[in-house]
mmCIF file of C-alpha atoms in Angstrom:
data_model
loop_
_atom_site.group_PDB
_atom_site.id
_atom_site.type_symbol
_atom_site.label_atom_id
_atom_site.label_comp_id
_atom_site.label_asym_id
_atom_site.label_seq_id
_atom_site.Cartn_x
_atom_site.Cartn_y
_atom_site.Cartn_z
ATOM 1 C CA UNK A 1 -7.335 -8.439 10.655
ATOM 2 C CA UNK A 2 -7.397 -5.991 7.191
ATOM 3 C CA UNK A 3 -5.015 -6.377 4.568
ATOM 4 C CA UNK A 4 -2.799 -3.147 5.345
ATOM 5 C CA UNK A 5 0.235 -2.096 7.656
ATOM 6 C CA UNK A 6 0.234 -3.480 11.105
ATOM 7 C CA UNK A 7 2.666 -1.160 13.435
ATOM 8 C CA UNK A 8 5.242 -4.098 14.420
ATOM 9 C CA UNK A 9 7.653 -1.359 16.747
ATOM 10 C CA UNK A 10 8.031 2.692 17.655
ATOM 11 C CA UNK A 11 11.172 3.968 17.317
ATOM 12 C CA UNK A 12 11.173 5.385 20.982
ATOM 13 C CA UNK A 13 12.214 8.985 20.314
ATOM 14 C CA UNK A 14 10.219 8.941 16.946
ATOM 15 C CA UNK A 15 7.505 11.188 16.432
ATOM 16 C CA UNK A 16 4.890 7.838 16.052
ATOM 17 C CA UNK A 17 6.014 7.089 19.790
ATOM 18 C CA UNK A 18 5.892 10.570 21.362
ATOM 19 C CA UNK A 19 1.847 11.719 19.807
ATOM 20 C CA UNK A 20 0.912 8.712 22.491
ATOM 21 C CA UNK A 21 -1.937 7.174 20.724
ATOM 22 C CA UNK A 22 -0.140 4.508 18.851
ATOM 23 C CA UNK A 23 0.345 1.242 19.827
ATOM 24 C CA UNK A 24 2.234 -2.049 18.535
ATOM 25 C CA UNK A 25 -0.562 -4.070 16.584
ATOM 26 C CA UNK A 26 -2.613 -1.184 15.388
ATOM 27 C CA UNK A 27 -3.257 -1.204 11.547
ATOM 28 C CA UNK A 28 -2.971 1.933 9.527
ATOM 29 C CA UNK A 29 -5.397 1.663 7.079
ATOM 30 C CA UNK A 30 -5.202 5.301 6.046
ATOM 31 C CA UNK A 31 -2.439 8.206 5.938
ATOM 32 C CA UNK A 32 -3.367 11.657 5.242
ATOM 33 C CA UNK A 33 -6.927 10.797 3.355
ATOM 34 C CA UNK A 34 -5.249 7.745 1.223
ATOM 35 C CA UNK A 35 -6.284 4.110 1.843
ATOM 36 C CA UNK A 36 -3.371 1.804 2.475
ATOM 37 C CA UNK A 37 -5.466 -1.335 2.223
ATOM 38 C CA UNK A 38 -4.553 -3.365 0.086
ATOM 39 C CA UNK A 39 -1.363 -1.414 -1.175
ATOM 40 C CA UNK A 40 1.772 -3.445 -1.611
ATOM 41 C CA UNK A 41 3.608 -2.890 1.312
ATOM 42 C CA UNK A 42 6.262 -1.068 -1.287
ATOM 43 C CA UNK A 43 3.552 1.754 -1.367
ATOM 44 C CA UNK A 44 2.741 2.046 1.668
ATOM 45 C CA UNK A 45 6.572 2.831 2.335
ATOM 46 C CA UNK A 46 6.445 4.761 0.650
ATOM 47 C CA UNK A 47 3.522 7.355 1.532
ATOM 48 C CA UNK A 48 4.744 6.968 5.024
ATOM 49 C CA UNK A 49 8.058 8.084 4.203
ATOM 50 C CA UNK A 50 6.834 10.841 2.101
ATOM 51 C CA UNK A 51 5.107 11.901 5.634
ATOM 52 C CA UNK A 52 8.141 12.783 7.010
ATOM 53 C CA UNK A 53 9.233 15.670 6.439
ATOM 54 C CA UNK A 54 5.305 16.943 6.685
ATOM 55 C CA UNK A 55 4.350 19.337 10.319
ATOM 56 C CA UNK A 56 0.836 17.443 10.459
ATOM 57 C CA UNK A 57 0.233 13.595 10.084
ATOM 58 C CA UNK A 58 -3.593 12.786 9.988
ATOM 59 C CA UNK A 59 -3.093 8.933 10.428
ATOM 60 C CA UNK A 60 -6.407 6.242 9.927
ATOM 61 C CA UNK A 61 -5.951 3.564 13.068
ATOM 62 C CA UNK A 62 -7.943 0.530 13.799
ATOM 63 C CA UNK A 63 -6.459 -0.300 17.368
ATOM 64 C CA UNK A 64 -5.991 -3.664 17.575
ATOM 65 C CA UNK A 65 -4.205 -4.790 21.074
ATOM 66 C CA UNK A 66 -1.619 -7.227 20.779
ATOM 67 C CA UNK A 67 -3.142 -10.272 22.984
ATOM 68 C CA UNK A 68 -6.697 -10.984 22.772
ATOM 69 C CA UNK A 69 -8.589 -12.898 26.178
ATOM 70 C CA UNK A 70 -11.274 -15.157 25.328
ATOM 71 C CA UNK A 71 -13.548 -17.062 27.116
ATOM 72 C CA UNK A 72 -14.863 -20.458 25.814
ATOM 73 C CA UNK A 73 -17.899 -21.645 28.004
ATOM 74 C CA UNK A 74 -18.070 -25.404 27.212
ATOM 75 C CA UNK A 75 -20.338 -27.156 29.690
ATOM 76 C CA UNK A 76 -19.299 -30.925 29.054
ATOM 77 C CA UNK A 77 -16.518 -32.476 26.731
ATOM 78 C CA UNK A 78 -19.585 -34.234 24.343
ATOM 79 C CA UNK A 79 -19.372 -30.677 22.706
ATOM 80 C CA UNK A 80 -16.913 -29.960 19.876
ATOM 81 C CA UNK A 81 -15.260 -26.327 20.560
ATOM 82 C CA UNK A 82 -15.705 -25.768 17.264
ATOM 83 C CA UNK A 83 -12.194 -24.691 15.822
ATOM 84 C CA UNK A 84 -9.517 -26.349 14.762
ATOM 85 C CA UNK A 85 -5.623 -25.597 15.460
ATOM 86 C CA UNK A 86 -2.304 -26.416 13.933
ATOM 87 C CA UNK A 87 1.138 -26.188 16.059
ATOM 88 C CA UNK A 88 -0.430 -23.407 18.684
ATOM 89 C CA UNK A 89 -2.726 -21.344 15.762
ATOM 90 C CA UNK A 90 -6.110 -21.959 14.974
ATOM 91 C CA UNK A 91 -6.426 -22.488 11.479
ATOM 92 C CA UNK A 92 -10.282 -22.490 11.187
ATOM 93 C CA UNK A 93 -13.471 -21.803 12.821
ATOM 94 C CA UNK A 94 -17.066 -23.441 12.624
ATOM 95 C CA UNK A 95 -19.331 -20.770 12.486
ATOM 96 C CA UNK A 96 -22.005 -20.303 15.281
ATOM 97 C CA UNK A 97 -19.860 -22.773 17.637
ATOM 98 C CA UNK A 98 -18.568 -22.153 21.145
ATOM 99 C CA UNK A 99 -14.989 -20.674 19.669
ATOM 100 C CA UNK A 100 -16.940 -17.947 17.746
ATOM 101 C CA UNK A 101 -19.183 -16.937 20.402
ATOM 102 C CA UNK A 102 -16.169 -17.008 22.519
ATOM 103 C CA UNK A 103 -14.290 -14.530 20.732
ATOM 104 C CA UNK A 104 -11.583 -16.909 18.460
ATOM 105 C CA UNK A 105 -10.042 -15.770 15.660
ATOM 106 C CA UNK A 106 -8.709 -17.397 12.738
ATOM 107 C CA UNK A 107 -4.950 -16.568 12.514
ATOM 108 C CA UNK A 108 -4.472 -16.002 15.507
ATOM 109 C CA UNK A 109 -1.673 -17.581 17.850
ATOM 110 C CA UNK A 110 -2.791 -19.527 21.047
ATOM 111 C CA UNK A 111 -0.560 -17.959 24.095
ATOM 112 C CA UNK A 112 -2.263 -19.258 27.114
ATOM 113 C CA UNK A 113 -5.057 -21.555 28.123
ATOM 114 C CA UNK A 114 -6.232 -21.206 31.064
ATOM 115 C CA UNK A 115 -3.572 -19.432 32.964
ATOM 116 C CA UNK A 116 -0.601 -21.951 31.257
ATOM 117 C CA UNK A 117 1.820 -20.669 28.915
ATOM 118 C CA UNK A 118 1.727 -23.251 25.811
ATOM 119 C CA UNK A 119 4.024 -20.948 23.886
ATOM 120 C CA UNK A 120 6.835 -23.671 23.769
ATOM 121 C CA UNK A 121 4.182 -26.611 24.064
ATOM 122 C CA UNK A 122 3.832 -29.038 21.472
ATOM 123 C CA UNK A 123 0.844 -29.349 19.316
ATOM 124 C CA UNK A 124 0.103 -32.765 20.478
ATOM 125 C CA UNK A 125 -0.459 -31.365 24.529
ATOM 126 C CA UNK A 126 -2.333 -28.186 23.129
ATOM 127 C CA UNK A 127 -4.848 -30.568 21.540
ATOM 128 C CA UNK A 128 -4.939 -32.173 24.457
ATOM 129 C CA UNK A 129 -5.453 -29.755 27.376
ATOM 130 C CA UNK A 130 -7.991 -28.496 25.013
ATOM 131 C CA UNK A 131 -9.833 -31.883 24.700
ATOM 132 C CA UNK A 132 -10.295 -32.124 28.100
ATOM 133 C CA UNK A 133 -10.821 -28.666 29.233
ATOM 134 C CA UNK A 134 -14.327 -28.113 30.189
ATOM 135 C CA UNK A 135 -16.453 -25.172 32.195
ATOM 136 C CA UNK A 136 -15.185 -21.532 31.106
ATOM 137 C CA UNK A 137 -11.795 -22.137 28.687
ATOM 138 C CA UNK A 138 -9.794 -18.506 29.244
ATOM 139 C CA UNK A 139 -7.443 -18.282 26.080
ATOM 140 C CA UNK A 140 -5.182 -15.770 25.495
ATOM 141 C CA UNK A 141 -4.364 -14.994 22.034
ATOM 142 C CA UNK A 142 -2.365 -12.761 19.586
ATOM 143 C CA UNK A 143 -2.428 -12.672 15.526
ATOM 144 C CA UNK A 144 0.327 -15.281 14.496
ATOM 145 C CA UNK A 145 1.730 -12.101 11.986
ATOM 146 C CA UNK A 146 2.397 -10.046 15.739
ATOM 147 C CA UNK A 147 3.969 -12.982 17.712
ATOM 148 C CA UNK A 148 5.919 -13.663 15.143
ATOM 149 C CA UNK A 149 7.575 -10.093 15.415
ATOM 150 C CA UNK A 150 7.319 -10.257 19.069
ATOM 151 C CA UNK A 151 9.121 -13.547 19.341
ATOM 152 C CA UNK A 152 11.912 -12.729 16.644
ATOM 153 C CA UNK A 153 11.001 -15.077 14.225
ATOM 154 C CA UNK A 154 10.343 -12.959 11.700
ATOM 155 C CA UNK A 155 12.390 -9.162 11.519
ATOM 156 C CA UNK A 156 10.008 -5.938 10.900
ATOM 157 C CA UNK A 157 10.392 -3.866 7.734
ATOM 158 C CA UNK A 158 11.096 -0.355 9.130
ATOM 159 C CA UNK A 159 10.505 2.886 6.848
#
């Protein structure tokens, strides 16, 4: 995930929602040709606010689906999954490991394991579920920041 603006909400009657091309989770990396990557939030907000009165605004966007589905193929428990998790959040990833090859991403919150929700499951149970799973392990994850916004643990900053 780039250090830039992430769309956390769209006002239903707003121009961004009406254009039909933006989704929650998308990253805005430039506005009217000006890169927002790495800029402070207040600077990004100013660029966006200043564009409100323009007839046409050109956004450069990296689409990002809020939920990512990954498949980890683990033939036996003797093979490490290759990632660490703390309170449902993927903290680190073993380069070249089973998890990395399956699409697991650092900083993502695990939402489901094998079609079983783990949103309100204690850390120990998540670890046990992962430690004992073999074969094709299906996980749904999303960026932690997006999870916090969608669950009301964090308030979006509207601009």
